[in-house]
mmCIF file of C-alpha atoms in Angstrom:
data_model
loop_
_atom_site.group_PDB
_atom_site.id
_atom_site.type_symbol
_atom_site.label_atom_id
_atom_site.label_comp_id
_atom_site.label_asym_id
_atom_site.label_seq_id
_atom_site.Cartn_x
_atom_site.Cartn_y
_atom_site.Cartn_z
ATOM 1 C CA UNK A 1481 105.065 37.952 126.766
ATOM 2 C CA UNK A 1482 105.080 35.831 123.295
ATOM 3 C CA UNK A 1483 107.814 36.401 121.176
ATOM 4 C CA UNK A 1484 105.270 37.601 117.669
ATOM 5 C CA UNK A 1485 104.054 40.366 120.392
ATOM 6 C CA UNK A 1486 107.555 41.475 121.112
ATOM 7 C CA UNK A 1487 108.141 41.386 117.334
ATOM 8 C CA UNK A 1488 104.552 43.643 116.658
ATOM 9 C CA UNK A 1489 105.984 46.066 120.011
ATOM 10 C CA UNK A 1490 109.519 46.254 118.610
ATOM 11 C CA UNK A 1491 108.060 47.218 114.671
ATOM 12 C CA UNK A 1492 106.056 49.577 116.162
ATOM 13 C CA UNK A 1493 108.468 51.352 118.366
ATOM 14 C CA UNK A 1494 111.088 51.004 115.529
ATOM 15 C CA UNK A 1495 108.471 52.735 112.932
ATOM 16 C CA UNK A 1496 108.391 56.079 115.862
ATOM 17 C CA UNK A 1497 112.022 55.722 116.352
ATOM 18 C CA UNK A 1498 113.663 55.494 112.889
ATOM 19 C CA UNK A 1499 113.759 58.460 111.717
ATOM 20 C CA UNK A 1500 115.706 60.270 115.202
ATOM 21 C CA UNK A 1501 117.981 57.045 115.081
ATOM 22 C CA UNK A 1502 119.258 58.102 111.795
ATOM 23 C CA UNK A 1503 119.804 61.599 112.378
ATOM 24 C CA UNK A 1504 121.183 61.087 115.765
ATOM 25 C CA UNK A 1505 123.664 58.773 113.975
ATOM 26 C CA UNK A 1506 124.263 60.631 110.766
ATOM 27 C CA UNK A 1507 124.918 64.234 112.986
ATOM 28 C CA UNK A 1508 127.004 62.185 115.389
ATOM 29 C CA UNK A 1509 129.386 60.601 112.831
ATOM 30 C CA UNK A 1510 129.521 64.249 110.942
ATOM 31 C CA UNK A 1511 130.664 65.716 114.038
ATOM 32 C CA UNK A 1512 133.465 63.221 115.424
ATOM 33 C CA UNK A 1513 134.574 63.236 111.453
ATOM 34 C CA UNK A 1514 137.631 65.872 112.128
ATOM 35 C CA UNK A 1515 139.378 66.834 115.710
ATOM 36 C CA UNK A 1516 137.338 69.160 117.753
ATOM 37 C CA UNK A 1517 140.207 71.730 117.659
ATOM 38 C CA UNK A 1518 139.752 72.233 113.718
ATOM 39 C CA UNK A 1519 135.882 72.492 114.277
ATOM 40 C CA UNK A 1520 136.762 75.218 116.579
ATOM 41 C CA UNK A 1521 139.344 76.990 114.080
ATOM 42 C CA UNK A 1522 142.776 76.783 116.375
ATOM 43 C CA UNK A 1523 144.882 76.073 113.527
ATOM 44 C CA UNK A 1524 143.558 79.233 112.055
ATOM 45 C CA UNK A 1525 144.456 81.312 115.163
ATOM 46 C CA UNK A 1526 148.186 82.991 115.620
ATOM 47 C CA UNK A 1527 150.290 82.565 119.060
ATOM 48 C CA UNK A 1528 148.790 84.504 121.506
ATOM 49 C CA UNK A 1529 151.075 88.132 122.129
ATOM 50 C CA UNK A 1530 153.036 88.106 125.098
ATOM 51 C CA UNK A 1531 152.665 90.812 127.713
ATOM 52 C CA UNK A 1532 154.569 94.171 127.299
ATOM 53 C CA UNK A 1533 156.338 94.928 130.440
ATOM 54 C CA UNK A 1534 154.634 98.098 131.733
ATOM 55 C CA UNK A 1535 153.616 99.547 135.287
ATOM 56 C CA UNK A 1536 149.697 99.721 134.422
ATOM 57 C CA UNK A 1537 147.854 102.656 135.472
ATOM 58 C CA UNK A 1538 144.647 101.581 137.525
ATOM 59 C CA UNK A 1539 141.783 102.766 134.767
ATOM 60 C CA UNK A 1540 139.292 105.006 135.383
ATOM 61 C CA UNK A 1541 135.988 103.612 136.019
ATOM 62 C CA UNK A 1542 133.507 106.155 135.979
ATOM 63 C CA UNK A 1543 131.509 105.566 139.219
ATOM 64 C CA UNK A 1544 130.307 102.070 137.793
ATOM 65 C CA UNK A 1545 130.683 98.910 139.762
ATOM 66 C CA UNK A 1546 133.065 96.747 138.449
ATOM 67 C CA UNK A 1547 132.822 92.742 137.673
ATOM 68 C CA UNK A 1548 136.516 92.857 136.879
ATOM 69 C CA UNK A 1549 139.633 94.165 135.771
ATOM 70 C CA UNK A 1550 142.088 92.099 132.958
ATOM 71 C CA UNK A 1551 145.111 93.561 131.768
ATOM 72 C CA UNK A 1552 145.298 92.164 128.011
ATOM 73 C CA UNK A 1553 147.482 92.255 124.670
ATOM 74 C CA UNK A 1554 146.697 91.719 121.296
ATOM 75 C CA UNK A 1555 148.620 93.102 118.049
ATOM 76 C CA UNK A 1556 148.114 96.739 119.001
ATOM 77 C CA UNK A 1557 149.601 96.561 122.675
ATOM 78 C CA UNK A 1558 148.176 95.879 126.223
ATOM 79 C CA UNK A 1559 144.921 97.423 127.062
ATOM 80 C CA UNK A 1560 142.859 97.004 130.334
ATOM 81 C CA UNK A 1561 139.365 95.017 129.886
ATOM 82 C CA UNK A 1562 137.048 96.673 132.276
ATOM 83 C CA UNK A 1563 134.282 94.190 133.570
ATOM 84 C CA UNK A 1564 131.210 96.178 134.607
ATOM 85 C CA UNK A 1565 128.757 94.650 136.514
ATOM 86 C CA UNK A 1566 125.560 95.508 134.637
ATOM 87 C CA UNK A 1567 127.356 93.183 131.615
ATOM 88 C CA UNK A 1568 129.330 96.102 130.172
ATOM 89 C CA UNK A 1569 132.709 96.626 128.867
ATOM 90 C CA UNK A 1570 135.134 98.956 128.246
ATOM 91 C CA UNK A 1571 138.789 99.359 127.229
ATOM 92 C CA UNK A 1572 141.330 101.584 128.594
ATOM 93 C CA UNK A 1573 145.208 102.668 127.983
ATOM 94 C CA UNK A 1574 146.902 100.521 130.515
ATOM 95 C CA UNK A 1575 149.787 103.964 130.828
ATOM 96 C CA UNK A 1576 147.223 106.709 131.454
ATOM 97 C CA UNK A 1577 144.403 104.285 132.872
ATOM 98 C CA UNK A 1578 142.208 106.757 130.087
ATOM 99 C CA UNK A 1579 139.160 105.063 128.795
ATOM 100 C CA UNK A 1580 139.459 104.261 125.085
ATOM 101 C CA UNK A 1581 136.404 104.897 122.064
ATOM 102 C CA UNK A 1582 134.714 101.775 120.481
ATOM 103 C CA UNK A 1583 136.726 99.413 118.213
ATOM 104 C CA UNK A 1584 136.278 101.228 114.609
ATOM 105 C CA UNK A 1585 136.205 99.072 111.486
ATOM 106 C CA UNK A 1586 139.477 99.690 110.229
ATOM 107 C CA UNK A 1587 140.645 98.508 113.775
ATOM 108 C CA UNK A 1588 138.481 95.074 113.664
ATOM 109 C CA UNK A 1589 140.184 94.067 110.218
ATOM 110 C CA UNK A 1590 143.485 94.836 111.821
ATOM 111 C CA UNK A 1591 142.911 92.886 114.703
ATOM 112 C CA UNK A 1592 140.970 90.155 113.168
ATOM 113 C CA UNK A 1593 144.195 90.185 110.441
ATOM 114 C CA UNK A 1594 146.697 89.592 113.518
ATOM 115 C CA UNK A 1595 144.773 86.658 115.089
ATOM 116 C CA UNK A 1596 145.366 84.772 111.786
ATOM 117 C CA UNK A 1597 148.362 82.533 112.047
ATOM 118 C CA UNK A 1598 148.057 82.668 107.807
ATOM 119 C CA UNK A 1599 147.733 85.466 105.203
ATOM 120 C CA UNK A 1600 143.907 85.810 104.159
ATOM 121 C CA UNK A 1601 142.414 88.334 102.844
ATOM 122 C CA UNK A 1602 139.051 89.730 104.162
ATOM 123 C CA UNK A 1603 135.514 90.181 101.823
ATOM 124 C CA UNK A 1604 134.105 91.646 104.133
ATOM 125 C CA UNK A 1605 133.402 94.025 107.650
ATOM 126 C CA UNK A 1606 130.569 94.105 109.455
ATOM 127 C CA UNK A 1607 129.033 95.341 112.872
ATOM 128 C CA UNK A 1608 126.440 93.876 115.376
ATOM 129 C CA UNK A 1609 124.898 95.054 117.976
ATOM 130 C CA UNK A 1610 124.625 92.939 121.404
ATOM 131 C CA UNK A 1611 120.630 92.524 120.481
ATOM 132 C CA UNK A 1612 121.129 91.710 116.715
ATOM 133 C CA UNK A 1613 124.365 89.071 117.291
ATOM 134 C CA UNK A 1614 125.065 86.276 114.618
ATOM 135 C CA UNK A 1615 123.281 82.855 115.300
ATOM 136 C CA UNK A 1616 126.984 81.176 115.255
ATOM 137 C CA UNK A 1617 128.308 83.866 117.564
ATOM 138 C CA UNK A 1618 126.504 82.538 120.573
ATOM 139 C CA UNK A 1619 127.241 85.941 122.821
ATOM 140 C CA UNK A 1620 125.187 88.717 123.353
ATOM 141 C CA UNK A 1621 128.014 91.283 122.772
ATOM 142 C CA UNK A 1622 128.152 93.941 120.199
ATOM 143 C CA UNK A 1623 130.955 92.563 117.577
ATOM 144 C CA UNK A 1624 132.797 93.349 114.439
ATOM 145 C CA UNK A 1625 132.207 90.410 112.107
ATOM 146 C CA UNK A 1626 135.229 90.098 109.716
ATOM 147 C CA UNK A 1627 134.715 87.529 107.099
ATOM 148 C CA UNK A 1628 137.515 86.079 105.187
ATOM 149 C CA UNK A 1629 137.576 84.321 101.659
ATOM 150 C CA UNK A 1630 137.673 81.192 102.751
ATOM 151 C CA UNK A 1631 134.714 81.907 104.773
ATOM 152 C CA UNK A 1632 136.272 81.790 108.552
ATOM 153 C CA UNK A 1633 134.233 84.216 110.703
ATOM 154 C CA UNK A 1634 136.752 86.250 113.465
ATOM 155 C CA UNK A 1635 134.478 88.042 115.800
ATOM 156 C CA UNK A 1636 136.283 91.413 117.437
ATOM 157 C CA UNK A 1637 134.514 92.982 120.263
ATOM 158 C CA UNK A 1638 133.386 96.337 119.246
ATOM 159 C CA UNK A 1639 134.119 97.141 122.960
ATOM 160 C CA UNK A 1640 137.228 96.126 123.806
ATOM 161 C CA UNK A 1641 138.743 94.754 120.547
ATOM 162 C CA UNK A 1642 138.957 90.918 122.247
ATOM 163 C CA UNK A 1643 138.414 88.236 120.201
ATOM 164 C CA UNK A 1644 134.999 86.615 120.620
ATOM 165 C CA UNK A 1645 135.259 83.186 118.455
ATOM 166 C CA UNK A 1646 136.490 81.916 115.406
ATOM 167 C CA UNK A 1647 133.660 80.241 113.183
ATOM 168 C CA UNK A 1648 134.545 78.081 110.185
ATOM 169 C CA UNK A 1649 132.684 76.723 107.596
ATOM 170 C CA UNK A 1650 132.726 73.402 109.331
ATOM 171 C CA UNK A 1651 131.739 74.605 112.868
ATOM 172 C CA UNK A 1652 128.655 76.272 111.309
ATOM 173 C CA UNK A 1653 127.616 72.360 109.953
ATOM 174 C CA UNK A 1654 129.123 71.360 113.040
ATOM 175 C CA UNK A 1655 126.455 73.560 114.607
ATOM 176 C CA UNK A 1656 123.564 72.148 112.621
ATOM 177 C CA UNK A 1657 124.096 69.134 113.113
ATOM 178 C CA UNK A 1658 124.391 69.329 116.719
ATOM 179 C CA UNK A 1659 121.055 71.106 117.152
ATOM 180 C CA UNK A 1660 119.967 68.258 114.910
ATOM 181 C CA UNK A 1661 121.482 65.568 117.782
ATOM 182 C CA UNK A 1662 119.960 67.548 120.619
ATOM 183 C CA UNK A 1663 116.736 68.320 118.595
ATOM 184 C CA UNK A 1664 116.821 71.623 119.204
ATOM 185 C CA UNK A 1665 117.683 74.004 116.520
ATOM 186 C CA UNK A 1666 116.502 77.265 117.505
ATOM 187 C CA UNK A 1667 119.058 78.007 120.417
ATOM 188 C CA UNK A 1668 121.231 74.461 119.801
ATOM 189 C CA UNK A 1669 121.361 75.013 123.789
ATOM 190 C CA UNK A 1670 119.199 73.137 125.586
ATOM 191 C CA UNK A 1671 119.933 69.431 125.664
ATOM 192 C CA UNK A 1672 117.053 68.570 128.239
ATOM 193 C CA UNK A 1673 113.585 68.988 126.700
ATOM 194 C CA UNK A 1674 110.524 66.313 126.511
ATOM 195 C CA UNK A 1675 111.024 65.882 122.693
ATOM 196 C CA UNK A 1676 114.354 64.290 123.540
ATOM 197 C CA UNK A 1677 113.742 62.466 126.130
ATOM 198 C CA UNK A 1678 110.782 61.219 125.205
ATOM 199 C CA UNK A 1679 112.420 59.612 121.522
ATOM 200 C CA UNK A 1680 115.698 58.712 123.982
ATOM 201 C CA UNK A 1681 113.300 56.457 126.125
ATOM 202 C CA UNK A 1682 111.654 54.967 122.782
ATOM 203 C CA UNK A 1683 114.922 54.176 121.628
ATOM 204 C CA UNK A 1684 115.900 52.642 124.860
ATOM 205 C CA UNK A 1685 112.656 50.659 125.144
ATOM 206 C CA UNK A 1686 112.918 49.500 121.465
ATOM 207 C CA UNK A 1687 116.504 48.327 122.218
ATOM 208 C CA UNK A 1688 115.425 46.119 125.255
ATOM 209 C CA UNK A 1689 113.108 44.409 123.491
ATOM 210 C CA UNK A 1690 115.176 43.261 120.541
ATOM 211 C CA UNK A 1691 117.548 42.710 122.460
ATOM 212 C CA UNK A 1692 114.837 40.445 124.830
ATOM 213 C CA UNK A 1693 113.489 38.755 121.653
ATOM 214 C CA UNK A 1694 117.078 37.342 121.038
ATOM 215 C CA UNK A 1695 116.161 34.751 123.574
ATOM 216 C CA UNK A 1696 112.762 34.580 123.169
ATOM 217 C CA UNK A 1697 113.245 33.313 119.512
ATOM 218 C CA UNK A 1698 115.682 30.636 120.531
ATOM 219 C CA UNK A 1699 113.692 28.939 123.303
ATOM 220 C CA UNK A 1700 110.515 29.457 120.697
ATOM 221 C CA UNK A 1701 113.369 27.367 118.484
ATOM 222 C CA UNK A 1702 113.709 25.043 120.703
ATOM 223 C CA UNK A 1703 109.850 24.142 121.795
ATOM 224 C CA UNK A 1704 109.124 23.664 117.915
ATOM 225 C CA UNK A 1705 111.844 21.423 117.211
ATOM 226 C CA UNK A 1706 110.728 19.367 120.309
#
């Protein structure tokens, strides 16, 4: 192939690939620009609470098949995490093994207050159901989303008082730009889709031939200075 149609193959395929080279690279630099565990929020998060040392109570489990059983802790004592199979949860008093009510508001700022290794205060308290979650939550669980004034996001679980995630104000551009790099930004899931790997391929193709015209320009040198 003659080196001016590489050059009219390699404009071309540079004109459809431009655009997702930048962003790739722009969202890419963005998100290696601070250590994954601050995207993530760790140095927001206190020491996790050491088990009490009890004799738990097996819980009661109301007929229900069971995924699984966890004996937990957080700032207001152990608790048992019941598993169900059908996707639900439940807490229960690790002493009695008696189920306990939904995590109250009052409750998530408590808890939310505890998993911060600093002193925040909280603007604001607000519930979601498992069919209504936050974007940035990225579980279908119903969840107490405490906000604090510097904008952190602590997810409790309204069932079982866990905490869910930890969502800064970094993660959440974190987030956009990664559904930018995948080109998906409706889930900011799927990282295998035709859009992708159709530009991927252009970019690959476009890459080969530049990098093919390297010595297709030197031995075109070479024949016009003979």
């Amino acid at each position: 192939m003659k080196h001016r149609t590489l050059i009219r193959w390699h404009v071309w395929l540079g004109w459809l690939i431009g655009v997702p080279i930048i962003l790739w690279t722009a969202s890419g630099l963005l998100m290696v620009a601070q250590p994954i565990e601050n995207v993530r929020g760790n140095h927001l998060r206190s020491e996790p609470v050491g088990l009490d040392p009890i004799l738990p109570v097996a819980p009661v489990l109301e007929g229900r098949e069971t995924k699984s059983l966890t004996l937990q802790q957080n700032a207001k004592g152990p608790f048992w995490v019941i598993a169900y199979a059908d996707g639900g949860k439940r807490r229960a008093d690790p002493t009695t093994g008696k189920l306990l009510p939904p995590i109250a508001a009052p409750d998530a700022s408590a808890l939310a207050i505890a998993a911060r290794s600093d002193d925040a205060a909280i603007r604001s308290v607000q519930r979601f159901s498992a069919d209504q979650s936050p974007s940035d939550l990225r579980r279908n669980r119903p969840s107490w989303q405490v906000i604090f004034e510097d904008e952190a996001r602590f997810y409790i679980d309204a069932d079982t008082g866990e905490l869910l995630a930890v969502r800064t104000q970094f993660w959440r551009a974190f987030d956009f730009m990664w559904g930018l790099h995948i080109m998906d930004l409706q889930t900011r899931e799927d990282t295998s889709h035709p859009i992708l790997i159709g530009s991927a391929a252009i970019a690959l193709l476009g890459s080969i031939l530049g990098f093919v015209m390297l010595f297709t320009r030197g031995s075109r040198k070479r024949r016009r200075d003979d």
